[in-house]
PDB file of C-alpha atoms and ligand atoms in Angstrom:
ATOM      1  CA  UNK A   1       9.325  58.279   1.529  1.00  0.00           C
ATOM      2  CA  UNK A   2       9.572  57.283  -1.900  1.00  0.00           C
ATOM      3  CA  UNK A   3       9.250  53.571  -3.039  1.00  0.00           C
ATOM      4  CA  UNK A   4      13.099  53.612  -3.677  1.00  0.00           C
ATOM      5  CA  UNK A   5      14.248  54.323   0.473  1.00  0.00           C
ATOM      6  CA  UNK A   6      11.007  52.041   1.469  1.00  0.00           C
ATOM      7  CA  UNK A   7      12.877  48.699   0.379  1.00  0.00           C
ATOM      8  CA  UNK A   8      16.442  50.096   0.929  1.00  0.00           C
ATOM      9  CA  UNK A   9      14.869  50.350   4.932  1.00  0.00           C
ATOM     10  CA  UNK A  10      13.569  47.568   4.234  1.00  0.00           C
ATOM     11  CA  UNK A  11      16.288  45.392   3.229  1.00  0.00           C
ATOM     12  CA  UNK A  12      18.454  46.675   6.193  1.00  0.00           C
ATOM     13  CA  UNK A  13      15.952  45.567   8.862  1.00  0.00           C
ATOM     14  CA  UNK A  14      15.900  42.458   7.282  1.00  0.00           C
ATOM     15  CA  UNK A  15      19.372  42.451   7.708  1.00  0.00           C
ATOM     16  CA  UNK A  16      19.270  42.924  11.457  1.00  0.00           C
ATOM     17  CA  UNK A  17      17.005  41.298  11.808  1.00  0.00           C
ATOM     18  CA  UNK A  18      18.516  38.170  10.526  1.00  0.00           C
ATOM     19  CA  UNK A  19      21.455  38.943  12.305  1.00  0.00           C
ATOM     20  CA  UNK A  20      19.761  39.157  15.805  1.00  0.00           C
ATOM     21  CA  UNK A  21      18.235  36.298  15.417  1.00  0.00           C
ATOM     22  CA  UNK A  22      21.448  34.417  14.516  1.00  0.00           C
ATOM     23  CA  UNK A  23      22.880  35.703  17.480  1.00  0.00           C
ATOM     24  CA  UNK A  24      20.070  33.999  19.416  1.00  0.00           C
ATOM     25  CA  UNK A  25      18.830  31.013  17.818  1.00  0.00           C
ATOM     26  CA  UNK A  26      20.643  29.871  15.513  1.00  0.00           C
ATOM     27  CA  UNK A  27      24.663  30.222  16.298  1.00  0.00           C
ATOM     28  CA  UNK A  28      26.204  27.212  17.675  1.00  0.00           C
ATOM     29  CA  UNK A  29      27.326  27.449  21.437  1.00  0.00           C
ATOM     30  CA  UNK A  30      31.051  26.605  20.056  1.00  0.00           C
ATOM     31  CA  UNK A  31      30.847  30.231  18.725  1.00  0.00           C
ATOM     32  CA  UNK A  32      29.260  32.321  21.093  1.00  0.00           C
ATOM     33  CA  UNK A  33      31.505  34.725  22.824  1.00  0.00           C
ATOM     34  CA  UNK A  34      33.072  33.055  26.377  1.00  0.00           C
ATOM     35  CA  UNK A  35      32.084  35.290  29.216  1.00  0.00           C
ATOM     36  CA  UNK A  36      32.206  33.635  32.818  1.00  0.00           C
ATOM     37  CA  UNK A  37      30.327  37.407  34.021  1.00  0.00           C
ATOM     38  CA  UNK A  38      33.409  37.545  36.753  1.00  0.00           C
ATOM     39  CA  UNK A  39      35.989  39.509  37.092  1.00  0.00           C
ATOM     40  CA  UNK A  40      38.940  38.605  38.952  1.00  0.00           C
ATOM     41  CA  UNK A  41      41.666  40.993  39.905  1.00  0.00           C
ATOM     42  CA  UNK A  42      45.346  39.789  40.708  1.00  0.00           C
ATOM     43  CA  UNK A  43      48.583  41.382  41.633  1.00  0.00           C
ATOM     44  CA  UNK A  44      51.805  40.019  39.644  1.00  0.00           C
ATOM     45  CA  UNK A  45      55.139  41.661  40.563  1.00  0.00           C
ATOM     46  CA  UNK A  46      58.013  42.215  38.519  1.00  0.00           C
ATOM     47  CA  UNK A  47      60.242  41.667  41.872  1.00  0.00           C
ATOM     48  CA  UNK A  48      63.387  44.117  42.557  1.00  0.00           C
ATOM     49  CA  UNK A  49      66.538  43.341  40.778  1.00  0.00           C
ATOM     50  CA  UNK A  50      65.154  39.222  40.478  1.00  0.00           C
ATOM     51  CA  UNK A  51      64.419  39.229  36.493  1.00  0.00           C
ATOM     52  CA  UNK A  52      61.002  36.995  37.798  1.00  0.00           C
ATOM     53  CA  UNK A  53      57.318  37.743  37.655  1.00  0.00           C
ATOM     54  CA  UNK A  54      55.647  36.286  41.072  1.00  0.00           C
ATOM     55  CA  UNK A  55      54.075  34.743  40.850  1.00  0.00           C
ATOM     56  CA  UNK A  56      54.654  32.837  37.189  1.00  0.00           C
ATOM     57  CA  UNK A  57      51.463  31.369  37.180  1.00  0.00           C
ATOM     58  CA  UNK A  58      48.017  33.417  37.189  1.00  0.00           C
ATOM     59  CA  UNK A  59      45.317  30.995  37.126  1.00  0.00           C
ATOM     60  CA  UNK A  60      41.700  31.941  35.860  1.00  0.00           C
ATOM     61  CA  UNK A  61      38.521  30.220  34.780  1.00  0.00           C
ATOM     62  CA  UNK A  62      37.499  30.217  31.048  1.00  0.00           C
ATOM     63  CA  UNK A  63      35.645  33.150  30.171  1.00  0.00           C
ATOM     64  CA  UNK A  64      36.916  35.399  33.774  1.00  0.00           C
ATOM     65  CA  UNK A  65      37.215  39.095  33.074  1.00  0.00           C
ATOM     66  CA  UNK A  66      40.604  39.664  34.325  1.00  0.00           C
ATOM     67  CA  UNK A  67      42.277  42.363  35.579  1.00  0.00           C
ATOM     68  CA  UNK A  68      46.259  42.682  36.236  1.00  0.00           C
ATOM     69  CA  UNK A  69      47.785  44.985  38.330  1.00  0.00           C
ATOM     70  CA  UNK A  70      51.381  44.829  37.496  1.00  0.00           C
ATOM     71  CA  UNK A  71      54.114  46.352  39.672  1.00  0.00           C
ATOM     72  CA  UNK A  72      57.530  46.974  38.418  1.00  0.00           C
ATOM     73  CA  UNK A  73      59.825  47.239  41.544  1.00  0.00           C
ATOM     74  CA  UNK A  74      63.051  47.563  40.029  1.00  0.00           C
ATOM     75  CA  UNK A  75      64.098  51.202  39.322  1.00  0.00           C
ATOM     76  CA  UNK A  76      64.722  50.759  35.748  1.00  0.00           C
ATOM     77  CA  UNK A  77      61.678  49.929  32.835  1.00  0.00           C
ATOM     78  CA  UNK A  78      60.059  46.762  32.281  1.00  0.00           C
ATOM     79  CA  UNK A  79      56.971  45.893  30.456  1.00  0.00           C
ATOM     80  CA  UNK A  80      54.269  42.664  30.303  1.00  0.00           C
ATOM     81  CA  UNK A  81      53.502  41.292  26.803  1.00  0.00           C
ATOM     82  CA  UNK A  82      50.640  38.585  26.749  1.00  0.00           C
ATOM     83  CA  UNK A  83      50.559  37.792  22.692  1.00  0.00           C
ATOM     84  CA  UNK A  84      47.278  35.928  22.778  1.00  0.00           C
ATOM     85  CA  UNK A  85      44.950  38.468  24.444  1.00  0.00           C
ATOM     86  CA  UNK A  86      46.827  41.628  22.986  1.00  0.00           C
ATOM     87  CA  UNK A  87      48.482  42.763  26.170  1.00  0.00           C
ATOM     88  CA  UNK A  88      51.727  44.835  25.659  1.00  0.00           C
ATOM     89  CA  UNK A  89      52.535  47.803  28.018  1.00  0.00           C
ATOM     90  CA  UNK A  90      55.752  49.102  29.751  1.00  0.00           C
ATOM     91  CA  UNK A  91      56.091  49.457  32.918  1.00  0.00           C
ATOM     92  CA  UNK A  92      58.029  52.429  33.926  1.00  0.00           C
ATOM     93  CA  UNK A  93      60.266  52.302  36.839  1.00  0.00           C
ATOM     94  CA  UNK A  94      58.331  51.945  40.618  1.00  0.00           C
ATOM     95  CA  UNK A  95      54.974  51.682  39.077  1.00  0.00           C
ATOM     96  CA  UNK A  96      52.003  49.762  39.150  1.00  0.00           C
ATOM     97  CA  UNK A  97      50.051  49.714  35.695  1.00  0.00           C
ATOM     98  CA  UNK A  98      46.663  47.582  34.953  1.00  0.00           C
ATOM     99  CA  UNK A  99      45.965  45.256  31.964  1.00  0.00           C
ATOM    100  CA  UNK A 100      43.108  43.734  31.577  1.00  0.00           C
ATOM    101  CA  UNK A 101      41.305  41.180  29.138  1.00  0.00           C
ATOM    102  CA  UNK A 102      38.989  37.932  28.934  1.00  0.00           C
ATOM    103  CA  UNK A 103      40.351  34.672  29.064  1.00  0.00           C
ATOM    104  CA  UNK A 104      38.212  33.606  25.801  1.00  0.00           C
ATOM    105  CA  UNK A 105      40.392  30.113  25.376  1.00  0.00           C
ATOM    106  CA  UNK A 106      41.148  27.239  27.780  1.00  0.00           C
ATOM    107  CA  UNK A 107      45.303  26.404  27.628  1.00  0.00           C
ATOM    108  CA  UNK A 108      48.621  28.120  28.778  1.00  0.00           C
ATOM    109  CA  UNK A 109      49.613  31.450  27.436  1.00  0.00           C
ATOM    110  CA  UNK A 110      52.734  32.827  28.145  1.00  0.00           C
ATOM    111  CA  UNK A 111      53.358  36.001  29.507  1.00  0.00           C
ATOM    112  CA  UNK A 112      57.052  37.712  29.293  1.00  0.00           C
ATOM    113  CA  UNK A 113      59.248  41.253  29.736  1.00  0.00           C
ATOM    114  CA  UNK A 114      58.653  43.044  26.674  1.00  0.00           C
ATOM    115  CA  UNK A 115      61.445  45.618  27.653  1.00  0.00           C
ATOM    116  CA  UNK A 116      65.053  44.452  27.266  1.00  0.00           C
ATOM    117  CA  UNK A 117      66.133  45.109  30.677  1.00  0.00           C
ATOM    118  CA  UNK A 118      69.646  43.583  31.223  1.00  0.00           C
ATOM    119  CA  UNK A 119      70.635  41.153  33.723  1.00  0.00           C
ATOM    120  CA  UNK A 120      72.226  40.350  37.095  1.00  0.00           C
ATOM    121  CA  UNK A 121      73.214  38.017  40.130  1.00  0.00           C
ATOM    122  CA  UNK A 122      70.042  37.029  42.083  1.00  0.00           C
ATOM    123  CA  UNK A 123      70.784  34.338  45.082  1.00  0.00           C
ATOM    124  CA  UNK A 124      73.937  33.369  43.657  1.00  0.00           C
ATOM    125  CA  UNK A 125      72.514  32.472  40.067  1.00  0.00           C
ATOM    126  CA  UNK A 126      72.593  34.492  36.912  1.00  0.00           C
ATOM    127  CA  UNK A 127      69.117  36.089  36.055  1.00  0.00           C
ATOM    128  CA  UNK A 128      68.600  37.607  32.379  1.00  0.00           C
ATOM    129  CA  UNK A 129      65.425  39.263  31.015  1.00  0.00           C
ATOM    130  CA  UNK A 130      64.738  36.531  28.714  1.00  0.00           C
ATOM    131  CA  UNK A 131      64.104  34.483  32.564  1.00  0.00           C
ATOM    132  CA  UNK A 132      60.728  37.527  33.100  1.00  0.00           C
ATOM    133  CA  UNK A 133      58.281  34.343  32.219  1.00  0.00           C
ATOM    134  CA  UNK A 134      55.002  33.099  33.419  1.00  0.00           C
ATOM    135  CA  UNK A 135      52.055  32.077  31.986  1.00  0.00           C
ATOM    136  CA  UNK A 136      48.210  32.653  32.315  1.00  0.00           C
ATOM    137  CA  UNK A 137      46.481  29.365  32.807  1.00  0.00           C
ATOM    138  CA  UNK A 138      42.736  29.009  31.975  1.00  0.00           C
ATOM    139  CA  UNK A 139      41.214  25.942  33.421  1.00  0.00           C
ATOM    140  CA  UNK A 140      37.028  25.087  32.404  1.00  0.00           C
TER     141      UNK A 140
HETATM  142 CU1   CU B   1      62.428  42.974  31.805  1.00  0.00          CU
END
């Protein structure tokens, strides 16, 4: 190797090594990536002709793994947009699809139809697609 490569390897694994031992000395806790190591699975359901998600609140512990299954009973599209941990998908008509990501921060974020899908009568009140709301609540 000549002298040239020596310090250009050597300079990298300086680099890494620096690096690794940020990771796992040195970084404050406040930084660290949030992982609870559990997974939880839940079941919301875009309910038939109702314009509602039930249920409207999905409840997880900071750092939870979690995985949606999301089932679209209506025979017409939906879809489940959750800005803050980059879920958008549709939901095409009498499916079940499965989002999943980590609750990283503690707080409400709300979850909504990201598919214009009309309105209707649902026990005697008016229902729109602006109504598809819920939120994912992260509790410590
Ligand atoms: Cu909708």
């Amino acid at each position: 190797m000549s002298n040239k490569y020596f310090w250009l390897a050597a300079g990298i694994a300086l680099l890494i090594g620096a690096g690794v031992a940020y990771r796992a000395f040195l970084r404050p806790p406040s930084r660290a990536p949030v992982s609870s190591g559990k997974t939880v699975r839940q079941t919301v359901v875009a309910r038939e002709n109702a314009w509602l998600f039930d249920p409207e609140v999905v409840e997880v512990y900071q750092g939870d793994r979690v995985i949606l299954d999301v089932v679209n009973e209506d025979a017409y599209d939906h879809g489940i947009g959750i800005d803050f941990f980059g879920v958008s998908q549709r939901m095409p008509p009498k499916s079940t699809i499965t989002v999943e990501f980590t609750a990283t921060q503690l707080g409400d974020f709300p979850f909504y139809c990201s598919v214009p899908c009309g309105d209707g009568i649902y026990k005697g009140k008016k229902r729109t697609h602006f109504d598809m709301t819920g939120h994912i609540k992260v509790v410590p």
